[in-house]
PDB file of C-alpha atoms in Angstrom:
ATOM      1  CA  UNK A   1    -129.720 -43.784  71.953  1.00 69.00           C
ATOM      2  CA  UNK A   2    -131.412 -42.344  74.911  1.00 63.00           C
ATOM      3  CA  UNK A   3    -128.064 -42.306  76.841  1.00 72.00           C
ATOM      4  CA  UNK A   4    -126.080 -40.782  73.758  1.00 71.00           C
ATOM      5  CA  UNK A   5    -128.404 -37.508  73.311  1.00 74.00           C
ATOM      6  CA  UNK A   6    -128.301 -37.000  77.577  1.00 72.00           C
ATOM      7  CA  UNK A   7    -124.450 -37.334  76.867  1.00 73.00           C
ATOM      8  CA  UNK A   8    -124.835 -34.740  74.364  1.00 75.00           C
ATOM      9  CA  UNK A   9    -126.420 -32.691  76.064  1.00 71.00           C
ATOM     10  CA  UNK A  10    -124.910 -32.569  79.052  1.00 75.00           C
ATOM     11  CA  UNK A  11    -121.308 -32.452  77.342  1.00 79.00           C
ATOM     12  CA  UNK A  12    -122.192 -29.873  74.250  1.00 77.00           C
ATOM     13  CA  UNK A  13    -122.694 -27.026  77.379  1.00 83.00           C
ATOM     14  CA  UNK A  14    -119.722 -28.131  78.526  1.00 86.00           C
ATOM     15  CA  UNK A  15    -117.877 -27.934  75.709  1.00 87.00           C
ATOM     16  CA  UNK A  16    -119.089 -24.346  75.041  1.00 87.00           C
ATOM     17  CA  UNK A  17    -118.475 -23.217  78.431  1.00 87.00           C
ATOM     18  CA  UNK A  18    -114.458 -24.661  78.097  1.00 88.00           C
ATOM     19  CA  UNK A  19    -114.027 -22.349  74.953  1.00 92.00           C
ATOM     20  CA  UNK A  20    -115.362 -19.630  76.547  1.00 89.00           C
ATOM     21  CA  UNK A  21    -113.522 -19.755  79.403  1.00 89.00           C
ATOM     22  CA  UNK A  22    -110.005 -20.482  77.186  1.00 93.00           C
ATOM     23  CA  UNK A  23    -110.921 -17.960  74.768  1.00 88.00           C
ATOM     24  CA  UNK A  24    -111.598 -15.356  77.989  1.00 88.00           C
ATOM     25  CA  UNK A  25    -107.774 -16.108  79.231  1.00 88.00           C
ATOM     26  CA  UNK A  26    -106.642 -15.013  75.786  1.00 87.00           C
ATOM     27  CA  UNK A  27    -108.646 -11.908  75.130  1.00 85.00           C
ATOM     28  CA  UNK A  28    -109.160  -8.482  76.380  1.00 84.00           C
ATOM     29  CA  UNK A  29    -111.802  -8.400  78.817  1.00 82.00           C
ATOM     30  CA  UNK A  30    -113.253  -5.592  76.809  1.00 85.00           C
ATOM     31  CA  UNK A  31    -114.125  -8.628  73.932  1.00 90.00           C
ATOM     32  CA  UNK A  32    -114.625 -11.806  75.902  1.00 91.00           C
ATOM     33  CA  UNK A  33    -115.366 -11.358  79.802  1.00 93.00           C
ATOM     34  CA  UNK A  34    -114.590 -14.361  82.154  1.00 93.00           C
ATOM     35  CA  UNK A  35    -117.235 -16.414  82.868  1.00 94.00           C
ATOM     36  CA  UNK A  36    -117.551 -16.206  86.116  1.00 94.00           C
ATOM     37  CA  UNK A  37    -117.857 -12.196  86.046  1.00 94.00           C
ATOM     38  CA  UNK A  38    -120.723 -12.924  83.690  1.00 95.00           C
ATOM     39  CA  UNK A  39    -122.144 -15.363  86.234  1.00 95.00           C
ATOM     40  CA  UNK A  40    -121.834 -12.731  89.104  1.00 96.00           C
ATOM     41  CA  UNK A  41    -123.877 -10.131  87.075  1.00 96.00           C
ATOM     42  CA  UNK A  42    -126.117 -12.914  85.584  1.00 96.00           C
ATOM     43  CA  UNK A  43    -127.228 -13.576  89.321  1.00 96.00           C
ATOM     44  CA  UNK A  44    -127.448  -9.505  90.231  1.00 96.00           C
ATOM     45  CA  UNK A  45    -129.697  -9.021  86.844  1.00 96.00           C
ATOM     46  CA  UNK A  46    -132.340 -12.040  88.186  1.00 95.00           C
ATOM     47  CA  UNK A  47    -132.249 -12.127  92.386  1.00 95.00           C
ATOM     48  CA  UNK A  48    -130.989  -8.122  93.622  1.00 93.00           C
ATOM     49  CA  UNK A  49    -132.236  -5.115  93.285  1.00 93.00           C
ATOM     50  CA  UNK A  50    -131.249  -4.675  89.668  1.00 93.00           C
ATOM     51  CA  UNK A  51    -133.916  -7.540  88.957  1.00 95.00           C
ATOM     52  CA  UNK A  52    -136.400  -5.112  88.563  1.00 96.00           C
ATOM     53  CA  UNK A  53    -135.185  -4.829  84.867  1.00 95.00           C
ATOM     54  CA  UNK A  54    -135.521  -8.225  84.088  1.00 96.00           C
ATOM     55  CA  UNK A  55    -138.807  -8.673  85.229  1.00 95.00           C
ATOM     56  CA  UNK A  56    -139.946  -4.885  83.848  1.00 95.00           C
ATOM     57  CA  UNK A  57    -138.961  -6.981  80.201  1.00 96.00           C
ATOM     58  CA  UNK A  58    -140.664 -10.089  81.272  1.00 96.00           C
ATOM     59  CA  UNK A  59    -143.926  -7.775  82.032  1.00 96.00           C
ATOM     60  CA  UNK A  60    -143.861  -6.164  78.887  1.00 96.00           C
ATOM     61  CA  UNK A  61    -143.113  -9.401  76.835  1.00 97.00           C
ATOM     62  CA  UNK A  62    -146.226 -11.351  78.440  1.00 97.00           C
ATOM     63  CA  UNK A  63    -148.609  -8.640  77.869  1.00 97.00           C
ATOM     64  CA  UNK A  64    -147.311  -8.030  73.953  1.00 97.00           C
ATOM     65  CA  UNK A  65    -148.085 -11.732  73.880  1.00 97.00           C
ATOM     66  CA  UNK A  66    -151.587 -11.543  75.369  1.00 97.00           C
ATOM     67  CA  UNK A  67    -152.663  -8.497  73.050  1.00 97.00           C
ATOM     68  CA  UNK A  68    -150.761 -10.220  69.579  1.00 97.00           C
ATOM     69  CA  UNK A  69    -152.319 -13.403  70.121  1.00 95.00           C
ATOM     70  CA  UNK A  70    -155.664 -11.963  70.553  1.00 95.00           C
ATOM     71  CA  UNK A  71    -155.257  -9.211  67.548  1.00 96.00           C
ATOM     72  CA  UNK A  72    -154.065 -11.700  65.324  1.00 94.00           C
ATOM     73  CA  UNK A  73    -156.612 -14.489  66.739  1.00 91.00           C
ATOM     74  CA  UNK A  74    -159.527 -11.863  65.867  1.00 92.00           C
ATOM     75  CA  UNK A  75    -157.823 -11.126  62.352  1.00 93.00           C
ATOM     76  CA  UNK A  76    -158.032 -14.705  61.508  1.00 90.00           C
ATOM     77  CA  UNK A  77    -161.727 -15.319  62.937  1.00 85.00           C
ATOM     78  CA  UNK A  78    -162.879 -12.578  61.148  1.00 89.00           C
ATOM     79  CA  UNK A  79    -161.094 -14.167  57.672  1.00 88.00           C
ATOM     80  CA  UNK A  80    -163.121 -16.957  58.199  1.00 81.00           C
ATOM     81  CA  UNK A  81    -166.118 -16.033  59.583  1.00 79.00           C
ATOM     82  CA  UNK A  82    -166.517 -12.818  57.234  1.00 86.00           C
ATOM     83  CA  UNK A  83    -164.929 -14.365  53.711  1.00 85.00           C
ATOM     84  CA  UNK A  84    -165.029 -11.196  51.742  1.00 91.00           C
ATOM     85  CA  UNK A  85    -162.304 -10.412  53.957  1.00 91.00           C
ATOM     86  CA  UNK A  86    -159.808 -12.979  53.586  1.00 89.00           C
ATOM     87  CA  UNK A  87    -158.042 -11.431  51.542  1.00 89.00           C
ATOM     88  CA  UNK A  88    -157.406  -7.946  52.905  1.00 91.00           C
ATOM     89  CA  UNK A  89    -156.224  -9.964  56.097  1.00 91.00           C
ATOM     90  CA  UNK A  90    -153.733 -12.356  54.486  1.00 88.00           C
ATOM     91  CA  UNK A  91    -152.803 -10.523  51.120  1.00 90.00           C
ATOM     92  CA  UNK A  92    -152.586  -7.059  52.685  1.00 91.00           C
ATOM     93  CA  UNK A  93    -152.409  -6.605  56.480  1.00 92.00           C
ATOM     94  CA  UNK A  94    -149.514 -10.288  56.688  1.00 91.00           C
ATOM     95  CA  UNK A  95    -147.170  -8.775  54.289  1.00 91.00           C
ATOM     96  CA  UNK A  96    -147.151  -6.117  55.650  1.00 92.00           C
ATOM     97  CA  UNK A  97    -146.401  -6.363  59.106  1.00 91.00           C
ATOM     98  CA  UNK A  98    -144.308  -9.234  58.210  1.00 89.00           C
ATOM     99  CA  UNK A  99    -142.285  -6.917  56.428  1.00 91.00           C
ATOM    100  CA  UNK A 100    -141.659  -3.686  58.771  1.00 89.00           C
ATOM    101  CA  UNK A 101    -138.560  -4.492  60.647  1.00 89.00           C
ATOM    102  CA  UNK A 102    -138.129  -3.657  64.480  1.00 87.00           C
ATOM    103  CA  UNK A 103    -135.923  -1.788  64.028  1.00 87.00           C
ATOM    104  CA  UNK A 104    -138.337   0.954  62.423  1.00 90.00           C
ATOM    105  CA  UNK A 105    -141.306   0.110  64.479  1.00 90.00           C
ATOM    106  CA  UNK A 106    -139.089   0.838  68.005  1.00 88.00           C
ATOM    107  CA  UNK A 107    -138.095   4.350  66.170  1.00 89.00           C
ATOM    108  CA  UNK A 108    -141.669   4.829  65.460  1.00 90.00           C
ATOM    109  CA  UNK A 109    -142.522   3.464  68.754  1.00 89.00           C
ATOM    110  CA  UNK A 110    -140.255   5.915  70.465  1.00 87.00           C
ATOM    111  CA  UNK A 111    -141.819   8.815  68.122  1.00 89.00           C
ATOM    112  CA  UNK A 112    -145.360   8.053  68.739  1.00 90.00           C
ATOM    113  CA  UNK A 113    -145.344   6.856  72.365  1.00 87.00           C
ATOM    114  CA  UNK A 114    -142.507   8.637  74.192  1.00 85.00           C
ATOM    115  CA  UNK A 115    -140.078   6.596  76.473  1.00 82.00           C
ATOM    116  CA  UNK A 116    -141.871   4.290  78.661  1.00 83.00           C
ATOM    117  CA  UNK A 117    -143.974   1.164  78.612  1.00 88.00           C
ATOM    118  CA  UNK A 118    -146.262   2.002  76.013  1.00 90.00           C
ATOM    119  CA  UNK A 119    -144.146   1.825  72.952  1.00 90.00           C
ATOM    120  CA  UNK A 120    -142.214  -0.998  74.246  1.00 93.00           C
ATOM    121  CA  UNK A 121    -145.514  -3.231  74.518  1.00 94.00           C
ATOM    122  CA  UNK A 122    -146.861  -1.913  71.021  1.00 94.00           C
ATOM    123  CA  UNK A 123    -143.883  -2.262  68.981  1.00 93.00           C
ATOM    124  CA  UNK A 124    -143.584  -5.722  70.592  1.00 95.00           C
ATOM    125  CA  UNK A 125    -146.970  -6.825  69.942  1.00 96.00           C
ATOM    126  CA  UNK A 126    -146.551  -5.323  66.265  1.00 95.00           C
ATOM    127  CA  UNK A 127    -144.085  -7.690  65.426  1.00 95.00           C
ATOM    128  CA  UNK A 128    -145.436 -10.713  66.967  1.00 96.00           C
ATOM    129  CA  UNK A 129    -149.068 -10.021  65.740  1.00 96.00           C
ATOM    130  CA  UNK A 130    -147.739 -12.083  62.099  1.00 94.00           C
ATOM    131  CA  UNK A 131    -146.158 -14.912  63.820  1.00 93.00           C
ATOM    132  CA  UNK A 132    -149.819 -15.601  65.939  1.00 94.00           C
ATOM    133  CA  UNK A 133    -151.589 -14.921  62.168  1.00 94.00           C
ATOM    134  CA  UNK A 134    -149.408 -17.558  60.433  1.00 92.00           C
ATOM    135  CA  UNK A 135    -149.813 -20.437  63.108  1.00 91.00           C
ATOM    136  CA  UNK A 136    -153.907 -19.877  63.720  1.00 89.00           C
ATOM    137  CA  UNK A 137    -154.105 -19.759  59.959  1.00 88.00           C
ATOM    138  CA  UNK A 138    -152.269 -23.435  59.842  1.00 87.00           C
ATOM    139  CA  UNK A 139    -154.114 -24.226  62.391  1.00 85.00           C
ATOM    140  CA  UNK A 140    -157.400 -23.447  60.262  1.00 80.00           C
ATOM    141  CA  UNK A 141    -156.400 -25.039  57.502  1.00 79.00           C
ATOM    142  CA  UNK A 142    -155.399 -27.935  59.436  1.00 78.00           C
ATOM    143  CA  UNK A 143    -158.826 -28.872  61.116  1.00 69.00           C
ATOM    144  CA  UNK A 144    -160.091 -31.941  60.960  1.00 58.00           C
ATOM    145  CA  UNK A 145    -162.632 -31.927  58.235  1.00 63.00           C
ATOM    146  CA  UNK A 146    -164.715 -34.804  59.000  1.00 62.00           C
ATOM    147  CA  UNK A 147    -165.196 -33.655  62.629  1.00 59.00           C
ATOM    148  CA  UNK A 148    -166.423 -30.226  60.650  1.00 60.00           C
ATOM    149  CA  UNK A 149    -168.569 -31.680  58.541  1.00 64.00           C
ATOM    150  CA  UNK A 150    -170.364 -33.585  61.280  1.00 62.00           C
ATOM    151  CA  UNK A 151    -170.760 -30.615  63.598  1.00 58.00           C
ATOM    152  CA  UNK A 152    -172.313 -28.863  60.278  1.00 62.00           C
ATOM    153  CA  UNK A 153    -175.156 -31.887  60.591  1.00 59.00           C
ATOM    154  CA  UNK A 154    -175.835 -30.250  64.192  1.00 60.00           C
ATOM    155  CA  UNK A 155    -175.716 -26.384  63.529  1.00 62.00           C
ATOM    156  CA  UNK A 156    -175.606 -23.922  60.225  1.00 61.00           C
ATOM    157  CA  UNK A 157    -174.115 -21.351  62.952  1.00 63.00           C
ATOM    158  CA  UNK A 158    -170.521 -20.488  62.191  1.00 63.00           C
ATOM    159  CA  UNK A 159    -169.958 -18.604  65.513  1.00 65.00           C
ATOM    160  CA  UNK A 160    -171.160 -21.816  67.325  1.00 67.00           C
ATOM    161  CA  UNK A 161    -168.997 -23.816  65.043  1.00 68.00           C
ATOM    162  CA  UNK A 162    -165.772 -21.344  65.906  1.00 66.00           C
ATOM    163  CA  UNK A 163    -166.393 -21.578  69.771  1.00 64.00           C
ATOM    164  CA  UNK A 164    -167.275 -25.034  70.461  1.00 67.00           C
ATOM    165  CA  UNK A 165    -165.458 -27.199  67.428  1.00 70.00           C
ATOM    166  CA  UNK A 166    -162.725 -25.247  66.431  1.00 71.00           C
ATOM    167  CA  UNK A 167    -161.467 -23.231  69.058  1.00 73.00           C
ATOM    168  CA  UNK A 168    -161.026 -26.549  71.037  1.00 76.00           C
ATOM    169  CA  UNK A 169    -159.013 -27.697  68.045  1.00 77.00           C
ATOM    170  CA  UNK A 170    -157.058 -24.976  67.875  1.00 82.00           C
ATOM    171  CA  UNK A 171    -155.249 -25.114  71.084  1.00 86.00           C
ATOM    172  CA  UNK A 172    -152.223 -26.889  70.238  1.00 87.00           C
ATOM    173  CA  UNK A 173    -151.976 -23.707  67.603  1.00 90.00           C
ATOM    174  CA  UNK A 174    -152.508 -21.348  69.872  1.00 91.00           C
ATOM    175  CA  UNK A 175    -149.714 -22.962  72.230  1.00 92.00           C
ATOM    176  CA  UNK A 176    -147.115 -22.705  69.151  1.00 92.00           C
ATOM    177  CA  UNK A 177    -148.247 -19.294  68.694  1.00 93.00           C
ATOM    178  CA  UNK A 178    -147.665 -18.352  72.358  1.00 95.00           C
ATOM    179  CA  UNK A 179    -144.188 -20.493  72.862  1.00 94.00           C
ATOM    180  CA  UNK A 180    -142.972 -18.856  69.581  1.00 94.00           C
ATOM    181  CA  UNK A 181    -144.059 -15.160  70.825  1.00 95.00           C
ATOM    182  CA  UNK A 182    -142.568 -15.527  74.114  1.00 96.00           C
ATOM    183  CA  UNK A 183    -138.868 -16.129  72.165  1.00 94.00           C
ATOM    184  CA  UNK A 184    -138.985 -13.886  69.803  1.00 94.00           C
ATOM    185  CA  UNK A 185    -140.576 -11.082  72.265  1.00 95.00           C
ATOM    186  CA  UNK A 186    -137.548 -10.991  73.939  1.00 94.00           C
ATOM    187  CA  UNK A 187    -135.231 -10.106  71.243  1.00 91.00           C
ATOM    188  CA  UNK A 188    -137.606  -7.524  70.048  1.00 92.00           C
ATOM    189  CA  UNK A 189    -138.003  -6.197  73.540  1.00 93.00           C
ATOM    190  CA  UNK A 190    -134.701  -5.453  73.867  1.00 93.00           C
ATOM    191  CA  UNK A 191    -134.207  -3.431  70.656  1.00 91.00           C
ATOM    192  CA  UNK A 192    -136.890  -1.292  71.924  1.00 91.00           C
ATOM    193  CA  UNK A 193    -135.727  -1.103  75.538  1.00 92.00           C
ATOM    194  CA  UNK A 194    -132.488   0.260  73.434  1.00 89.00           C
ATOM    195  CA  UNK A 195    -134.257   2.516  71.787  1.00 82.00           C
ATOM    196  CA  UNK A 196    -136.658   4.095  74.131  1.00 74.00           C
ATOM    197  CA  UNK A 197    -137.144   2.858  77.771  1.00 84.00           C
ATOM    198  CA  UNK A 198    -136.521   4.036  81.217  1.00 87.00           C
ATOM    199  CA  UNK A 199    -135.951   1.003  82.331  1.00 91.00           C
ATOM    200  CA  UNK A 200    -135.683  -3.218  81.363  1.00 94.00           C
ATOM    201  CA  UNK A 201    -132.878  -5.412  80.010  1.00 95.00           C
ATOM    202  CA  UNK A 202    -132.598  -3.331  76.898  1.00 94.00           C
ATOM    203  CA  UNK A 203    -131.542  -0.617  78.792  1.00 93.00           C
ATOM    204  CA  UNK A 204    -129.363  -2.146  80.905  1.00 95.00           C
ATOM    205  CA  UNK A 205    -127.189  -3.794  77.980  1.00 94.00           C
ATOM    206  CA  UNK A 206    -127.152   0.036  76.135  1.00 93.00           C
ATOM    207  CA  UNK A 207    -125.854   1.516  79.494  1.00 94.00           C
ATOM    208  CA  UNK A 208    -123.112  -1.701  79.905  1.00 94.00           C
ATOM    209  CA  UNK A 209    -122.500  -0.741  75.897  1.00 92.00           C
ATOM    210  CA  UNK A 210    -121.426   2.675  76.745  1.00 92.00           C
ATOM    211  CA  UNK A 211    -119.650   1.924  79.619  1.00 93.00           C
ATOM    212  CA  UNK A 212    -117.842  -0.557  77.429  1.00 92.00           C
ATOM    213  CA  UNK A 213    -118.936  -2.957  80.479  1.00 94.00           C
ATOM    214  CA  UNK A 214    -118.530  -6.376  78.218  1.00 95.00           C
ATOM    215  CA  UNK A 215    -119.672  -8.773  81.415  1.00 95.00           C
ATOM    216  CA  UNK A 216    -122.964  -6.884  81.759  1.00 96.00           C
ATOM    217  CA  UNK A 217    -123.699  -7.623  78.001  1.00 95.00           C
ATOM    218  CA  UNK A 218    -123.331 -11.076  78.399  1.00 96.00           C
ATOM    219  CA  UNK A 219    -125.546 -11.272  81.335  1.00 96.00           C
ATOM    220  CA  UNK A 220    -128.223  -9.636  79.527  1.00 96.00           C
ATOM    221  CA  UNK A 221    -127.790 -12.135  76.827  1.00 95.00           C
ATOM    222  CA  UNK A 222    -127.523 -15.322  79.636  1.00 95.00           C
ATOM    223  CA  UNK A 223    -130.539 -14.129  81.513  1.00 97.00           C
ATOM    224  CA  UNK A 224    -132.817 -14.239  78.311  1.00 96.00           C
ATOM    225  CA  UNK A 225    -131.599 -17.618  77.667  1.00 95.00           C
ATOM    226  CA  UNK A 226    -132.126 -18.756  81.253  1.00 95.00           C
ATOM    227  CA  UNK A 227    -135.740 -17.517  81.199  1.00 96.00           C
ATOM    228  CA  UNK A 228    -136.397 -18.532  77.783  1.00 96.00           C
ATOM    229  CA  UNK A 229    -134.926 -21.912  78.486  1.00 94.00           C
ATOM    230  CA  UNK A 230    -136.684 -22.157  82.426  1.00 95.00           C
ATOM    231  CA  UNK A 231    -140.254 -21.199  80.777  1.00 96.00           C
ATOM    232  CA  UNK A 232    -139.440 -23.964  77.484  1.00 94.00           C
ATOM    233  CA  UNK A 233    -138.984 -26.641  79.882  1.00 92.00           C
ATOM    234  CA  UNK A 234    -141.397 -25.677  82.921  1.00 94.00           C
ATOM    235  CA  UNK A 235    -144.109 -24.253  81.102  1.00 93.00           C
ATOM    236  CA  UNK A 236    -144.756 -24.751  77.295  1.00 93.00           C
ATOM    237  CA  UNK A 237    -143.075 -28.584  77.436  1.00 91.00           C
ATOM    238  CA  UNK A 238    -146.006 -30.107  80.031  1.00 91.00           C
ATOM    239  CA  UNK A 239    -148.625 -27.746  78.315  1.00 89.00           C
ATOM    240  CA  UNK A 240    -147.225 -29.390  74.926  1.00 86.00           C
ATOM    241  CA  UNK A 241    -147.417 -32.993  75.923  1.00 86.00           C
ATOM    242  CA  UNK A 242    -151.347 -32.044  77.913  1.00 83.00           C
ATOM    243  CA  UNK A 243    -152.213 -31.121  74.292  1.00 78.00           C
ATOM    244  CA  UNK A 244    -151.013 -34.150  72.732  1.00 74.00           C
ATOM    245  CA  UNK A 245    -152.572 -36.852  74.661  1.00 74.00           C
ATOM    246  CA  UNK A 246    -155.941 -35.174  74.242  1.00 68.00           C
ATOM    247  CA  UNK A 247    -156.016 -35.031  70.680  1.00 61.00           C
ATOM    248  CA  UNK A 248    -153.866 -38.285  70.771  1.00 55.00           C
ATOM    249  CA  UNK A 249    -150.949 -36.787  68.289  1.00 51.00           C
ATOM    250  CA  UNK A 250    -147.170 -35.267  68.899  1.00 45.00           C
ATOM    251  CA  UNK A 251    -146.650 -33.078  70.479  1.00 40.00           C
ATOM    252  CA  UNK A 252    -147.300 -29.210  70.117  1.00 44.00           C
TER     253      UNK A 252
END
């Protein structure tokens, strides 16, 4: 079984990679570039000077993530530890950043901000603040009760209860919260790199899109799924697996 899904694996890729290249020597370059053009500006976009774009996005992305998971981590907290507030939080403020799509927050972003880093990191962290809400709330609901119950036999204190008990408990959460961000950051990053940036990926593809530069739109696309992929494996898999032999579960 083990053998089968490396097979698979390895092969599906493959497979892809075939069709792509067959269906590149029957199309227009204009609608499906050859691969290895794609490759060639896959490699300038992450190692020469035109780098600086991809790792302008990456900035931006991993500082929307730091200020969504605190924002909505604080949100949540303050559900809990201040009940009179629960629902304001998750009846009011969820739907309704759930609902705004990023579309209108990058125009907004671009009206209230300007071009330039600042609206790119807010209307990221906008839309990622309800995807940190929904998995610390799960992860709330989800605590153990029993280990609760017994910390309530040591302390009435909620705030020492939050920091020491269920913070701690939380992690794996938090990790889901983060590894989904970091995904879906990128695809919002974009749109708003398209919409009002002087520089980053989304930029780069909207200048390849009115050039009607097809192999340059690929790249973009490639070097998001390289990074995403690299940082999946590297990064969020050990951290995953760290998490679940502490708390002696599956993994995050």
């Amino acid at each position: 079984m083990v053998r089968a899904r490396t097979a698979l694996a390895v092969l599906g890729p493959l497979a892809a990679l075939a069709m792509w290249w067959w269906a590149a020597q029957n199309s227009s370059p204009l609608t499906v570039p050859q691969p290895l053009d794609v490759a060639r500006r896959t490699i300038d976009l992450l190692f020469t000077a035109e780098s600086v774009h991809t790792w302008t996005s990456m900035v931006r992305i991993l500082a929307a993530v730091v200020l969504a998971l605190l924002i909505g981590s604080g949100l949540v907290f303050l559900a809990r530890l201040v009940p009179v507030t629960e629902s304001l939080v998750t009846k009011a403020l969820l739907p309704f950043l759930n609902s705004v799509p990023a579309l209108g927050w990058a125009i907004l972003g671009v009206i209230w901000f300007g071009v330039g880093n600042s609206a790119v990191i807010v209307v990221v962290t906008l839309i990622l603040i309800p995807f940190c809400m929904v998995n610390m709330w799960e992860g709330m609901r989800n605590l153990d009760a029993g280990l609760q119950e017994m910390a309530r036999s040591f302390t009435r204190s909620r705030v020492k209860m939050l920091f020491r008990i269920q913070v701690p408990l939380l992690m794996p959460y938090v990790l889901a919260a983060v590894r989904l961000s970091f995904s879906v950051g990128w695809k919002v990053a974009l749109i708003a790199e398209f919409f009002g940036a002087r520089s980053g990926l989304g930029l780069v593809m909207n200048r390849a899109r009115q050039a009607f530069d097809t192999p340059t739109v690929f790249a973009t696309i490639v070097v998001v799924l390289v990074i995403v992929t690299v940082v999946e494996r590297f990064v969020f898999d050990p951290m995953s697996q760290m998490f679940a032999r502490r708390s002696g579960g599956g993994a995050a």
